[in-house]
């Protein structure tokens, strides 16, 4: 049977929300089938691409990450290279990969997750990533509303619901699921 893996950082792990409120759990309900949540808080996609899950023919790899890389010393080029590496790995194994580009953070208060200067830098890099990367762009799904964020970066349950529906619809439209 085809397996579905959600692979990435805290957006996948569901940082700040209950497990059943995370987009991966919500996607499971929409698909009525299991989705393995392989999210790790604080993970960099440029490091994760060196240790992907074992995929078999027909499996699906949902990749969501890159914000931590861009908050740190990572570049847009490195994140795109990691996405491409994971896509190539999936193809080589006869599996399918869906790249899910994280949303650009919406912050109005510098008392949140990280300092405002880091957020401004991340916002600039995320805009560039959205212009250059292929895949499902969450900026087209998540409204520019700071109220949807727990801490300016991580989403409230409503944001996770939006991701689950977008991934579901994208997967159906592209014969992934």
mmCIF file of C-alpha atoms in Angstrom:
data_model
loop_
_atom_site.group_PDB
_atom_site.id
_atom_site.type_symbol
_atom_site.label_atom_id
_atom_site.label_comp_id
_atom_site.label_asym_id
_atom_site.label_seq_id
_atom_site.Cartn_x
_atom_site.Cartn_y
_atom_site.Cartn_z
ATOM 1 C CA UNK A 1 0.000 0.000 0.000
ATOM 2 C CA UNK A 2 1.163 3.507 -0.819
ATOM 3 C CA UNK A 3 2.496 5.409 2.194
ATOM 4 C CA UNK A 4 2.304 9.167 2.692
ATOM 5 C CA UNK A 5 5.062 10.943 4.614
ATOM 6 C CA UNK A 6 4.960 14.561 5.804
ATOM 7 C CA UNK A 7 8.591 15.611 6.178
ATOM 8 C CA UNK A 8 10.014 18.861 7.474
ATOM 9 C CA UNK A 9 10.276 21.280 10.343
ATOM 10 C CA UNK A 10 7.946 22.676 13.010
ATOM 11 C CA UNK A 11 5.266 23.449 10.422
ATOM 12 C CA UNK A 12 4.997 19.679 9.939
ATOM 13 C CA UNK A 13 5.488 18.776 13.601
ATOM 14 C CA UNK A 14 2.649 21.124 14.536
ATOM 15 C CA UNK A 15 4.547 23.415 16.883
ATOM 16 C CA UNK A 16 2.153 25.220 19.213
ATOM 17 C CA UNK A 17 -1.009 23.245 18.413
ATOM 18 C CA UNK A 18 -2.412 19.957 19.665
ATOM 19 C CA UNK A 19 -1.411 16.936 17.580
ATOM 20 C CA UNK A 20 -4.940 16.468 16.235
ATOM 21 C CA UNK A 21 -5.034 20.143 15.153
ATOM 22 C CA UNK A 22 -1.867 19.951 13.073
ATOM 23 C CA UNK A 23 -2.299 19.983 9.286
ATOM 24 C CA UNK A 24 -0.885 16.452 8.976
ATOM 25 C CA UNK A 25 -3.553 15.019 11.296
ATOM 26 C CA UNK A 26 -6.228 17.027 9.499
ATOM 27 C CA UNK A 27 -4.984 15.750 6.124
ATOM 28 C CA UNK A 28 -5.270 12.181 7.419
ATOM 29 C CA UNK A 29 -8.941 12.814 8.153
ATOM 30 C CA UNK A 30 -9.544 14.394 4.735
ATOM 31 C CA UNK A 31 -7.865 11.474 2.958
ATOM 32 C CA UNK A 32 -9.210 8.844 5.342
ATOM 33 C CA UNK A 33 -5.781 7.209 5.426
ATOM 34 C CA UNK A 34 -2.618 7.453 7.534
ATOM 35 C CA UNK A 35 -0.017 10.138 6.986
ATOM 36 C CA UNK A 36 3.286 9.685 8.849
ATOM 37 C CA UNK A 37 4.261 12.921 10.590
ATOM 38 C CA UNK A 38 8.051 13.208 10.319
ATOM 39 C CA UNK A 39 8.253 16.834 11.412
ATOM 40 C CA UNK A 40 11.016 18.002 13.731
ATOM 41 C CA UNK A 41 10.923 21.334 15.527
ATOM 42 C CA UNK A 42 13.916 23.455 14.645
ATOM 43 C CA UNK A 43 14.983 21.278 11.699
ATOM 44 C CA UNK A 44 16.674 22.737 8.643
ATOM 45 C CA UNK A 45 15.480 21.343 5.307
ATOM 46 C CA UNK A 46 19.056 21.599 4.044
ATOM 47 C CA UNK A 47 20.050 19.045 6.696
ATOM 48 C CA UNK A 48 16.922 16.897 6.443
ATOM 49 C CA UNK A 49 17.480 16.365 2.722
ATOM 50 C CA UNK A 50 20.470 14.196 3.665
ATOM 51 C CA UNK A 51 18.267 11.818 5.697
ATOM 52 C CA UNK A 52 14.909 11.370 3.973
ATOM 53 C CA UNK A 53 12.567 8.529 4.879
ATOM 54 C CA UNK A 54 12.843 5.284 2.966
ATOM 55 C CA UNK A 55 10.397 5.537 0.074
ATOM 56 C CA UNK A 56 8.970 2.756 -2.050
ATOM 57 C CA UNK A 57 7.401 2.928 -5.466
ATOM 58 C CA UNK A 58 4.138 4.877 -5.352
ATOM 59 C CA UNK A 59 4.792 6.516 -1.971
ATOM 60 C CA UNK A 60 4.207 10.236 -1.450
ATOM 61 C CA UNK A 61 6.642 12.631 0.230
ATOM 62 C CA UNK A 62 5.133 15.937 1.378
ATOM 63 C CA UNK A 63 7.998 18.364 2.083
ATOM 64 C CA UNK A 64 7.408 21.531 4.117
ATOM 65 C CA UNK A 65 10.393 23.416 5.463
ATOM 66 C CA UNK A 66 12.988 26.065 4.852
ATOM 67 C CA UNK A 67 12.025 28.828 7.280
ATOM 68 C CA UNK A 68 14.589 27.726 9.892
ATOM 69 C CA UNK A 69 17.316 27.667 7.249
ATOM 70 C CA UNK A 70 16.411 31.200 6.203
ATOM 71 C CA UNK A 71 16.205 32.408 9.805
ATOM 72 C CA UNK A 72 19.723 31.101 10.247
ATOM 73 C CA UNK A 73 22.617 31.262 7.828
ATOM 74 C CA UNK A 74 20.865 29.374 5.030
ATOM 75 C CA UNK A 75 20.222 30.883 1.627
ATOM 76 C CA UNK A 76 17.319 30.662 -0.776
ATOM 77 C CA UNK A 77 19.603 28.814 -3.224
ATOM 78 C CA UNK A 78 20.406 26.199 -0.567
ATOM 79 C CA UNK A 79 16.727 25.680 0.304
ATOM 80 C CA UNK A 80 15.808 25.278 -3.370
ATOM 81 C CA UNK A 81 18.687 22.811 -3.822
ATOM 82 C CA UNK A 82 17.354 20.808 -0.835
ATOM 83 C CA UNK A 83 13.861 20.767 -2.365
ATOM 84 C CA UNK A 84 15.291 19.588 -5.686
ATOM 85 C CA UNK A 85 17.358 16.907 -3.936
ATOM 86 C CA UNK A 86 14.280 15.521 -2.181
ATOM 87 C CA UNK A 87 12.279 15.570 -5.423
ATOM 88 C CA UNK A 88 15.081 13.712 -7.241
ATOM 89 C CA UNK A 89 15.322 11.147 -4.424
ATOM 90 C CA UNK A 90 11.566 10.502 -4.601
ATOM 91 C CA UNK A 91 11.646 10.147 -8.407
ATOM 92 C CA UNK A 92 14.573 7.725 -8.205
ATOM 93 C CA UNK A 93 12.554 5.556 -5.786
ATOM 94 C CA UNK A 94 9.440 5.672 -7.992
ATOM 95 C CA UNK A 95 7.681 7.898 -5.460
ATOM 96 C CA UNK A 96 6.165 11.368 -5.773
ATOM 97 C CA UNK A 97 7.188 14.496 -3.900
ATOM 98 C CA UNK A 98 5.185 17.631 -3.231
ATOM 99 C CA UNK A 99 7.136 20.703 -2.172
ATOM 100 C CA UNK A 100 5.107 22.941 0.120
ATOM 101 C CA UNK A 101 6.674 26.391 0.411
ATOM 102 C CA UNK A 102 6.166 27.866 3.915
ATOM 103 C CA UNK A 103 4.118 31.020 4.376
ATOM 104 C CA UNK A 104 5.817 34.380 4.815
ATOM 105 C CA UNK A 105 5.579 35.294 8.513
ATOM 106 C CA UNK A 106 3.199 38.049 9.548
ATOM 107 C CA UNK A 107 4.402 39.890 12.611
ATOM 108 C CA UNK A 108 3.429 43.231 14.015
ATOM 109 C CA UNK A 109 5.036 42.838 17.455
ATOM 110 C CA UNK A 110 8.734 42.275 18.140
ATOM 111 C CA UNK A 111 7.945 40.512 21.446
ATOM 112 C CA UNK A 112 7.161 37.303 19.612
ATOM 113 C CA UNK A 113 9.169 34.243 18.492
ATOM 114 C CA UNK A 114 12.317 36.035 17.327
ATOM 115 C CA UNK A 115 13.420 39.663 17.061
ATOM 116 C CA UNK A 116 11.874 41.953 14.471
ATOM 117 C CA UNK A 117 15.121 42.343 12.480
ATOM 118 C CA UNK A 118 15.261 38.563 12.026
ATOM 119 C CA UNK A 119 11.631 38.532 10.909
ATOM 120 C CA UNK A 120 12.203 41.293 8.349
ATOM 121 C CA UNK A 121 15.162 39.334 6.952
ATOM 122 C CA UNK A 122 13.094 36.129 6.900
ATOM 123 C CA UNK A 123 10.217 37.917 5.168
ATOM 124 C CA UNK A 124 12.556 39.162 2.418
ATOM 125 C CA UNK A 125 14.064 35.699 1.923
ATOM 126 C CA UNK A 126 10.626 34.036 1.940
ATOM 127 C CA UNK A 127 9.409 36.419 -0.766
ATOM 128 C CA UNK A 128 12.402 35.424 -2.893
ATOM 129 C CA UNK A 129 11.794 31.728 -2.168
ATOM 130 C CA UNK A 130 8.172 32.112 -3.230
ATOM 131 C CA UNK A 131 9.258 33.751 -6.488
ATOM 132 C CA UNK A 132 11.785 31.038 -7.324
ATOM 133 C CA UNK A 133 10.640 27.713 -5.841
ATOM 134 C CA UNK A 134 8.188 25.333 -7.475
ATOM 135 C CA UNK A 135 5.388 23.635 -5.585
ATOM 136 C CA UNK A 136 2.405 24.505 -3.451
ATOM 137 C CA UNK A 137 2.928 28.031 -2.135
ATOM 138 C CA UNK A 138 1.267 28.602 1.220
ATOM 139 C CA UNK A 139 1.366 32.368 0.660
ATOM 140 C CA UNK A 140 -1.446 31.771 -1.828
ATOM 141 C CA UNK A 141 -3.423 29.881 0.833
ATOM 142 C CA UNK A 142 -2.755 31.633 4.160
ATOM 143 C CA UNK A 143 -4.126 35.211 4.338
ATOM 144 C CA UNK A 144 -1.773 37.977 5.473
ATOM 145 C CA UNK A 145 -3.319 38.078 8.938
ATOM 146 C CA UNK A 146 -1.150 38.181 12.076
ATOM 147 C CA UNK A 147 -4.088 36.738 14.051
ATOM 148 C CA UNK A 148 -3.510 33.377 12.289
ATOM 149 C CA UNK A 149 -0.079 33.065 13.931
ATOM 150 C CA UNK A 150 0.752 31.943 17.445
ATOM 151 C CA UNK A 151 4.086 33.721 17.522
ATOM 152 C CA UNK A 152 4.448 35.348 14.115
ATOM 153 C CA UNK A 153 5.911 32.235 12.486
ATOM 154 C CA UNK A 154 3.872 29.246 13.682
ATOM 155 C CA UNK A 155 0.215 28.942 12.757
ATOM 156 C CA UNK A 156 -2.914 28.700 14.878
ATOM 157 C CA UNK A 157 -5.206 25.675 14.293
ATOM 158 C CA UNK A 158 -7.118 27.639 11.622
ATOM 159 C CA UNK A 159 -3.910 28.005 9.610
ATOM 160 C CA UNK A 160 -3.258 24.278 9.873
ATOM 161 C CA UNK A 161 -6.755 23.611 8.551
ATOM 162 C CA UNK A 162 -5.972 25.851 5.552
ATOM 163 C CA UNK A 163 -2.766 23.917 4.860
ATOM 164 C CA UNK A 164 -4.526 20.538 5.122
ATOM 165 C CA UNK A 165 -7.222 21.592 2.668
ATOM 166 C CA UNK A 166 -4.695 23.119 0.266
ATOM 167 C CA UNK A 167 -2.483 19.995 0.300
ATOM 168 C CA UNK A 168 -5.539 17.783 -0.140
ATOM 169 C CA UNK A 169 -6.863 19.830 -3.063
ATOM 170 C CA UNK A 170 -3.406 20.148 -4.672
ATOM 171 C CA UNK A 171 -2.831 16.408 -4.322
ATOM 172 C CA UNK A 172 -6.208 15.545 -5.851
ATOM 173 C CA UNK A 173 -5.799 18.026 -8.706
ATOM 174 C CA UNK A 174 -2.341 16.656 -9.525
ATOM 175 C CA UNK A 175 -3.222 12.949 -9.092
ATOM 176 C CA UNK A 176 -0.906 12.637 -6.066
ATOM 177 C CA UNK A 177 -3.599 11.103 -3.840
#
